[in-house]
PDB file of C-alpha atoms in Angstrom:
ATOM      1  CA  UNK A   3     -13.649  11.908   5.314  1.00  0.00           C
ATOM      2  CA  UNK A   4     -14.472   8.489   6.820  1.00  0.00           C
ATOM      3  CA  UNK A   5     -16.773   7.059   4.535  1.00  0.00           C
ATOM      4  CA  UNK A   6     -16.904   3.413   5.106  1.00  0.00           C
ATOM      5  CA  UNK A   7     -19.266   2.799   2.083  1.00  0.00           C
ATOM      6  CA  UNK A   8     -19.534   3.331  -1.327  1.00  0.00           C
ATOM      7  CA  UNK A   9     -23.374   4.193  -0.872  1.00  0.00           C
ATOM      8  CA  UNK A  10     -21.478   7.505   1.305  1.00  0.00           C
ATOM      9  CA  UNK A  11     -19.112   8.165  -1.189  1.00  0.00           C
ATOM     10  CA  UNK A  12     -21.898   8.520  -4.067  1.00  0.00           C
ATOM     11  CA  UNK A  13     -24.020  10.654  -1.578  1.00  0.00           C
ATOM     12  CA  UNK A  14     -21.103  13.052  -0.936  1.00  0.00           C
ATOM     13  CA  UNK A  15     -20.076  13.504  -4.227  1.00  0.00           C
ATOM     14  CA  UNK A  16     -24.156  14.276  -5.507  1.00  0.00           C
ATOM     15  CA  UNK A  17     -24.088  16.847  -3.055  1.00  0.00           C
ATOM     16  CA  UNK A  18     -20.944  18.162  -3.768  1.00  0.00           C
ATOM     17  CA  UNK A  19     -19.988  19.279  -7.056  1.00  0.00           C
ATOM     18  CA  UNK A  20     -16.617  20.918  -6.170  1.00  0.00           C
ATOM     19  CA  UNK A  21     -15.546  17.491  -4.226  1.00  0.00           C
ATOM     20  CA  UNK A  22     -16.814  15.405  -7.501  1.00  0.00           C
ATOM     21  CA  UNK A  23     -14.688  17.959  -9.225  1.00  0.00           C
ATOM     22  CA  UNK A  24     -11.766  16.860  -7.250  1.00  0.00           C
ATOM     23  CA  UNK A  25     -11.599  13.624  -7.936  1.00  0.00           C
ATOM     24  CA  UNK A  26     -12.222  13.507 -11.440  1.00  0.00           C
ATOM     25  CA  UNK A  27     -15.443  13.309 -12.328  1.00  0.00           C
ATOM     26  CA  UNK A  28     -17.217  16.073 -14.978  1.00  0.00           C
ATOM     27  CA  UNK A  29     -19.652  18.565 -13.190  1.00  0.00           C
ATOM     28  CA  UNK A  30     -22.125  18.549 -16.265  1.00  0.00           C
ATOM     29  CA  UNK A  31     -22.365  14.923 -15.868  1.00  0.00           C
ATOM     30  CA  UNK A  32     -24.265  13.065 -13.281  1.00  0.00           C
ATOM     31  CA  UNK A  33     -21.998  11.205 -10.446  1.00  0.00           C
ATOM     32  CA  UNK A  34     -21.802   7.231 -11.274  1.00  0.00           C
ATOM     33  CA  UNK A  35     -23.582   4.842  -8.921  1.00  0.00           C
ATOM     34  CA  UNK A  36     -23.031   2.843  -6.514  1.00  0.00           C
ATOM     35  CA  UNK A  37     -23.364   0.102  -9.396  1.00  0.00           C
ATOM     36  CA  UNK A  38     -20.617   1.267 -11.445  1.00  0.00           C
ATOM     37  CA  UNK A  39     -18.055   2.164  -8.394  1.00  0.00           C
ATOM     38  CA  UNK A  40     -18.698  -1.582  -7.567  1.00  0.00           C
ATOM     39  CA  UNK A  41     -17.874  -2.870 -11.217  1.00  0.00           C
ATOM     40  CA  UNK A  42     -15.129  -0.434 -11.189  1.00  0.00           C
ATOM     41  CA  UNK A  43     -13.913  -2.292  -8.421  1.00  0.00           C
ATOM     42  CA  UNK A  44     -14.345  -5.825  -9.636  1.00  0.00           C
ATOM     43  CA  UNK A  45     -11.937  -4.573 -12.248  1.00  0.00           C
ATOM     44  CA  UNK A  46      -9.319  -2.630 -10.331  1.00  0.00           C
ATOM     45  CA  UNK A  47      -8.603  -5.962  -7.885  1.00  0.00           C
ATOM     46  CA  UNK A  48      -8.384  -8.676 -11.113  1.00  0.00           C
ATOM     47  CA  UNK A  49      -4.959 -10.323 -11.099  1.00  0.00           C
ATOM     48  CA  UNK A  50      -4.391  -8.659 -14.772  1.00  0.00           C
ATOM     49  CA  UNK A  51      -4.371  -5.771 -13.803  1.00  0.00           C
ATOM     50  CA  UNK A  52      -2.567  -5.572 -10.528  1.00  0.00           C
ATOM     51  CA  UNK A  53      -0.018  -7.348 -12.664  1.00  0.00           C
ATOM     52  CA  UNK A  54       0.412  -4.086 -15.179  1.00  0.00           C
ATOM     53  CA  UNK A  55       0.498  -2.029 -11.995  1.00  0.00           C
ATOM     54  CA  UNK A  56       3.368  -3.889 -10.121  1.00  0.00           C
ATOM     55  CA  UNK A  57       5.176  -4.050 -13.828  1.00  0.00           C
ATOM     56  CA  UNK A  58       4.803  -0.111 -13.578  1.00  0.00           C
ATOM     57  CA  UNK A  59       5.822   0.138 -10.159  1.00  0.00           C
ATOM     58  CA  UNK A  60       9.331  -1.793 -10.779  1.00  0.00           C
ATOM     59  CA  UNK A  61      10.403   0.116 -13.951  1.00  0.00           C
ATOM     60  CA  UNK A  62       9.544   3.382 -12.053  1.00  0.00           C
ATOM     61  CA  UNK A  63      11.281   2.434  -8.686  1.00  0.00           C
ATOM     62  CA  UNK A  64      14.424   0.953 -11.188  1.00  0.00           C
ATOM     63  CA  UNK A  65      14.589   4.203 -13.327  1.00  0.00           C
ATOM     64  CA  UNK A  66      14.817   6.040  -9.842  1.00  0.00           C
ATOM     65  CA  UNK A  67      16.893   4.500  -8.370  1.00  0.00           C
ATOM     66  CA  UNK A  68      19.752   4.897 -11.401  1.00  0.00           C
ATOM     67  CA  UNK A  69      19.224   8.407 -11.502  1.00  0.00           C
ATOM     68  CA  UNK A  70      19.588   8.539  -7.719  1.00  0.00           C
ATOM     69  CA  UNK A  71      21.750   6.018  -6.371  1.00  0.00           C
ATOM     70  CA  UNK A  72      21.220   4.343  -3.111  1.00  0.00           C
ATOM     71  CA  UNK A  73      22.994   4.464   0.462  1.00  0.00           C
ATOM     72  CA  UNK A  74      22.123   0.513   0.094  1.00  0.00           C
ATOM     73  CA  UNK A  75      20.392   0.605   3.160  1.00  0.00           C
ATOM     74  CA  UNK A  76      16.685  -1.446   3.269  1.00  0.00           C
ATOM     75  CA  UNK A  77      14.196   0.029   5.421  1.00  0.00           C
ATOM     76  CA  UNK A  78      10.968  -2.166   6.379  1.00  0.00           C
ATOM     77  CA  UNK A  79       7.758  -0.817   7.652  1.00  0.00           C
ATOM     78  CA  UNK A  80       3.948  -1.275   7.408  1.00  0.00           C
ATOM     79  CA  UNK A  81       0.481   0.322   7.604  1.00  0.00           C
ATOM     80  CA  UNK A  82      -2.777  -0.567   8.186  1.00  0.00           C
ATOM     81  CA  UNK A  83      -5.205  -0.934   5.057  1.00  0.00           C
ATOM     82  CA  UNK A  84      -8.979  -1.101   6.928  1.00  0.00           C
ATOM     83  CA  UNK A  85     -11.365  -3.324   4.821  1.00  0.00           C
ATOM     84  CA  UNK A  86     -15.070  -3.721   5.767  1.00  0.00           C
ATOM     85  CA  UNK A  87     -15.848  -3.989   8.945  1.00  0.00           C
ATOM     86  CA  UNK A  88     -18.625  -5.800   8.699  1.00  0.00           C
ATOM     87  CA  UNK A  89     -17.307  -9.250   6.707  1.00  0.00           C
ATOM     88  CA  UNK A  90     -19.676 -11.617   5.134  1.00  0.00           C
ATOM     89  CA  UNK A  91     -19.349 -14.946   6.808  1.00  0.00           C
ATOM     90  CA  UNK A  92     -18.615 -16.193   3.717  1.00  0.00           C
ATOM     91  CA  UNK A  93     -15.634 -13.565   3.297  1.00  0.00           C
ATOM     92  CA  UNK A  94     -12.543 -15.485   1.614  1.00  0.00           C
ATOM     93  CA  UNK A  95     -10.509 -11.932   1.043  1.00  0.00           C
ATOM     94  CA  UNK A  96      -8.159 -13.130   3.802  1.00  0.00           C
ATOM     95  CA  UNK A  97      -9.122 -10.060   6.045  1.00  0.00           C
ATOM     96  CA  UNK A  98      -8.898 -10.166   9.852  1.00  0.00           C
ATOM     97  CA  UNK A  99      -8.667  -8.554  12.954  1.00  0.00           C
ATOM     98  CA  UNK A 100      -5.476  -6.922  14.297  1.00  0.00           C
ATOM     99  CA  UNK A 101      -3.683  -4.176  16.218  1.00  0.00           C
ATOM    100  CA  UNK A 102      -3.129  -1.164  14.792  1.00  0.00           C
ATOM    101  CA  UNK A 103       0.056   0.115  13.913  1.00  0.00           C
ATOM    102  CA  UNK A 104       1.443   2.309  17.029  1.00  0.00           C
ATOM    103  CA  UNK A 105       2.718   5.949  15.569  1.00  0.00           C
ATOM    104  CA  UNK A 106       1.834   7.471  19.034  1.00  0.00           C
ATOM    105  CA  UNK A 107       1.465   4.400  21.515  1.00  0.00           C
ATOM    106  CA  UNK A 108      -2.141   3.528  20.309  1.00  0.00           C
ATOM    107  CA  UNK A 109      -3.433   0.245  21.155  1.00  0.00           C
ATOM    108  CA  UNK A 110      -6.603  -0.020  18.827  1.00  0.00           C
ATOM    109  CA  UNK A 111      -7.727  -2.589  16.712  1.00  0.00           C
ATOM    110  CA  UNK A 112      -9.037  -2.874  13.286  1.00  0.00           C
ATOM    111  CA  UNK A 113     -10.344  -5.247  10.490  1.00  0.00           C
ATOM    112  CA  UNK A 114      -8.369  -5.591   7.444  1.00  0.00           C
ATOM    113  CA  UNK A 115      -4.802  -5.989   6.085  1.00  0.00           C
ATOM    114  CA  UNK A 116      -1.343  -4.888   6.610  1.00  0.00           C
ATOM    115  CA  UNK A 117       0.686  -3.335   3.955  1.00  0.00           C
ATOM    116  CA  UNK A 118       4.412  -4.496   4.315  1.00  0.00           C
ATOM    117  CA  UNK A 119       6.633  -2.227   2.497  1.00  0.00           C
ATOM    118  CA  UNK A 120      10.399  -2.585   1.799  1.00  0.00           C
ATOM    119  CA  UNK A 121      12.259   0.410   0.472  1.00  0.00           C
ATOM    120  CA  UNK A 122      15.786   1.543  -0.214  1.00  0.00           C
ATOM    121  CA  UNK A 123      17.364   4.596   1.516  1.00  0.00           C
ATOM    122  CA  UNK A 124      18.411   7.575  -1.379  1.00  0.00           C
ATOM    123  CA  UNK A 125      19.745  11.206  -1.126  1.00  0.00           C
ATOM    124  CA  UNK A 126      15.766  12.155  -2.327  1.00  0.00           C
ATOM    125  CA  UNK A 127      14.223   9.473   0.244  1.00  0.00           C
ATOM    126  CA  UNK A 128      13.023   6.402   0.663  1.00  0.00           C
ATOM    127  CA  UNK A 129      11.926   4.569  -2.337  1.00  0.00           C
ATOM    128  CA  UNK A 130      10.150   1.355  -2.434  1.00  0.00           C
ATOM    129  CA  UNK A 131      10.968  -1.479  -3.987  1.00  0.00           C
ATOM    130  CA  UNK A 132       8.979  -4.366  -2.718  1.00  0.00           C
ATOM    131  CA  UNK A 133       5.466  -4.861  -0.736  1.00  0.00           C
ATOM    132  CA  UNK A 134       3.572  -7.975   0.591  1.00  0.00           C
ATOM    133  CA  UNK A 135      -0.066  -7.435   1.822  1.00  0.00           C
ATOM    134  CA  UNK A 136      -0.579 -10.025   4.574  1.00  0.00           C
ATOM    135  CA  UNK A 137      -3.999 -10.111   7.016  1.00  0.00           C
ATOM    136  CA  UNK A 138      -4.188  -7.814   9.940  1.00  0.00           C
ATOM    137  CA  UNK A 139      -3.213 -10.348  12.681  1.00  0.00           C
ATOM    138  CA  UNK A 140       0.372 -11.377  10.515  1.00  0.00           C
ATOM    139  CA  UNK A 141       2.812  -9.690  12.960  1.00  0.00           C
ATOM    140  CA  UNK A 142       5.223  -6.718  11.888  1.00  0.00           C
ATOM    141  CA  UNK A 143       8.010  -9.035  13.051  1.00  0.00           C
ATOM    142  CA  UNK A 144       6.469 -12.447  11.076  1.00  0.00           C
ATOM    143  CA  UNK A 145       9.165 -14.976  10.288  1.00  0.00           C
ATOM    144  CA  UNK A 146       7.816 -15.493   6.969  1.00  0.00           C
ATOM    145  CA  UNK A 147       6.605 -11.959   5.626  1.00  0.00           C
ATOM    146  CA  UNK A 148       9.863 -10.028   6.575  1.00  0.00           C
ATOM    147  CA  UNK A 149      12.762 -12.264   5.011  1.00  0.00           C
ATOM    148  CA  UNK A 150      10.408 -12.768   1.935  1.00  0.00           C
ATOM    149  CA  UNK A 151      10.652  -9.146   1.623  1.00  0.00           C
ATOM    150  CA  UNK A 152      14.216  -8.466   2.244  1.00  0.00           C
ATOM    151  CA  UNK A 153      15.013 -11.080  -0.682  1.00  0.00           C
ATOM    152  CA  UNK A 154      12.946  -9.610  -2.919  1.00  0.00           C
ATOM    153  CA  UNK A 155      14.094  -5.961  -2.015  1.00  0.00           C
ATOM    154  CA  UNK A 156      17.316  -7.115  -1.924  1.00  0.00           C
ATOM    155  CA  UNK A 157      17.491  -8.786  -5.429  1.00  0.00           C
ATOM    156  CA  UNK A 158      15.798  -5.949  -6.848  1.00  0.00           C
ATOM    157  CA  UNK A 159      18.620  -3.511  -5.311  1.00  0.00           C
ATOM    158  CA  UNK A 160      21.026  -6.061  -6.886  1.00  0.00           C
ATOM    159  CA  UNK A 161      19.410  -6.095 -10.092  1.00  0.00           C
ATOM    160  CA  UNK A 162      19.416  -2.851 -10.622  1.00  0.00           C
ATOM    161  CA  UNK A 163      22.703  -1.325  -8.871  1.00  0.00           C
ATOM    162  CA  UNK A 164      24.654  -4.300  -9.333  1.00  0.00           C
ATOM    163  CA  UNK A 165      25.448  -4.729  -5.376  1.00  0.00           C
ATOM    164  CA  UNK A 166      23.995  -6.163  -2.459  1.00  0.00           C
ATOM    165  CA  UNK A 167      22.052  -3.878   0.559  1.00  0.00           C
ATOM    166  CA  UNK A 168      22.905  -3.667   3.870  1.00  0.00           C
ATOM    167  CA  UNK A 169      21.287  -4.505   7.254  1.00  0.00           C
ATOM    168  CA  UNK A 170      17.343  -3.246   7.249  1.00  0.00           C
ATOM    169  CA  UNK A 171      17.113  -0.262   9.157  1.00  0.00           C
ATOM    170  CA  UNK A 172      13.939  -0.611  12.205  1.00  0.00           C
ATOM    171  CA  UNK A 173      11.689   1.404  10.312  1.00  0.00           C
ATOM    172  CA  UNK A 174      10.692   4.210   7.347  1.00  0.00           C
ATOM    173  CA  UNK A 175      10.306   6.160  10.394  1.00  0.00           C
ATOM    174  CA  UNK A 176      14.374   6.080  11.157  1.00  0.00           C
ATOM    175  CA  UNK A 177      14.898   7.079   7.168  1.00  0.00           C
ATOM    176  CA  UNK A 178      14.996  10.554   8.014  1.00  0.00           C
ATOM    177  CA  UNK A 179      17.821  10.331  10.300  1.00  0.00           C
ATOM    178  CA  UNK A 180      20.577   9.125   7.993  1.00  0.00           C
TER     179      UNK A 180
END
C-alpha cells in the first residue's frame, strides 16, 4: 500500500471498514489513533518483549527442524527493512542510508536497516534459525555480521541435530535448487 506514516495508515483504515476488518480490528468499533498505534509501538520494540519473541522463534525453528531433519546446509541472505525517511537529527535507532538489495539488478537506495537472516536447508524449505539486524550501509558481505551469524546458526543446528552444518550456500535464493 505504501503508507509511510501511521497518520496514512489510520486514514485508510477509517475509510475502509473491510481493510480494518482485515487486519484485526472490530467494524462496530472506531479505528485506534494515531496515539495508540504509537504506544503500541513503544511496546512492541522494548527489549522484553523482543526477548519472548526470539524465545518463541527458537523453540519453533528447534521443534521443526526435529520433525524435519536438515540437509545441514546454511543458507545466508538479507532484505531491506525501510525506516523513516525523514530521521530526526537526533535519531539514535542506528538507521542509515544504503543500497538496496539487487533481486533484478536495481541500484536504488534507501534509509533503514538490513535484515540478515541465516537458515538451514530442509526437505519442506528453508528454515531460519538465526538473524542480525545491522544499518543499511553494513555490507551483505561484512566481516563481522556474516561469521557472527554462521556461529550462531551453526550452534543452533548443533544443538538441536547433534552435528555440525556445512559450507553456507550464496543465498535463500539458491535454496530452491538443491
Amino acid at each position: 500500500m505504501g503508507l509511510t506514516a501511521t497518520k496514512s495508515l489510520v486514514t485508510c483504515l477509517s475509510y475502509s471498514p473491510q481493510l480494518a476488518y482485515w487486519c484485526g480490528f472490530k467494524i462496530s468499533k472506531r479505528v485506534p489513533s494515531e496515539s495508540t498505534f504509537s504506544r503500541f509501538e513503544t511496546k512492541m520494540t522494548s527489549l522484553q518483549l523482543q526477548e519472548a519473541l526470539n524465545s518463541i522463534c527458537e523453540k519453533l525453528s528447534a521443534k521443526f527442524l526435529t520433525l524435519t531433519g536438515s540437509t545441514g546446509q546454511v543458507l545466508i541472505d538479507s532484505t531491506d527493512l525501510p525506516a523513516h525517511e525523514k530521521p530526526s537529527k537526533e535519531s539514535t535507532t542506528g538507521a542509515s542510508f544504503g543500497h538496496r538489495t539487487a533481486s533484478a539488478g536495481e541500484d536504488e537506495m534507501f534509509y533503514g536497516y538490513k535484515l540478515h537472516l541465516a537458515a538451514v536447508n530442509t526437505v519442506n524449505g528453508p528454515a531460519p534459525i538465526a538473524a542480525r539486524v545491522a544499518p543499511a550501509n553494513c555490507s551483505d558481505v561484512n566481516k563481522e555480521i556474516i561469521p557472527k551469524l554462521m556461529k550462531e546458526a551453526c550452534d543452533f543446528h548443533k544443538d538441536v541435530l547433534g552435528e555440525c552444518c556445512k559450507t553456507p550456500l550464496k543465498s535463500l535464493q539458491n535454496a530452491h535448487k538443491i
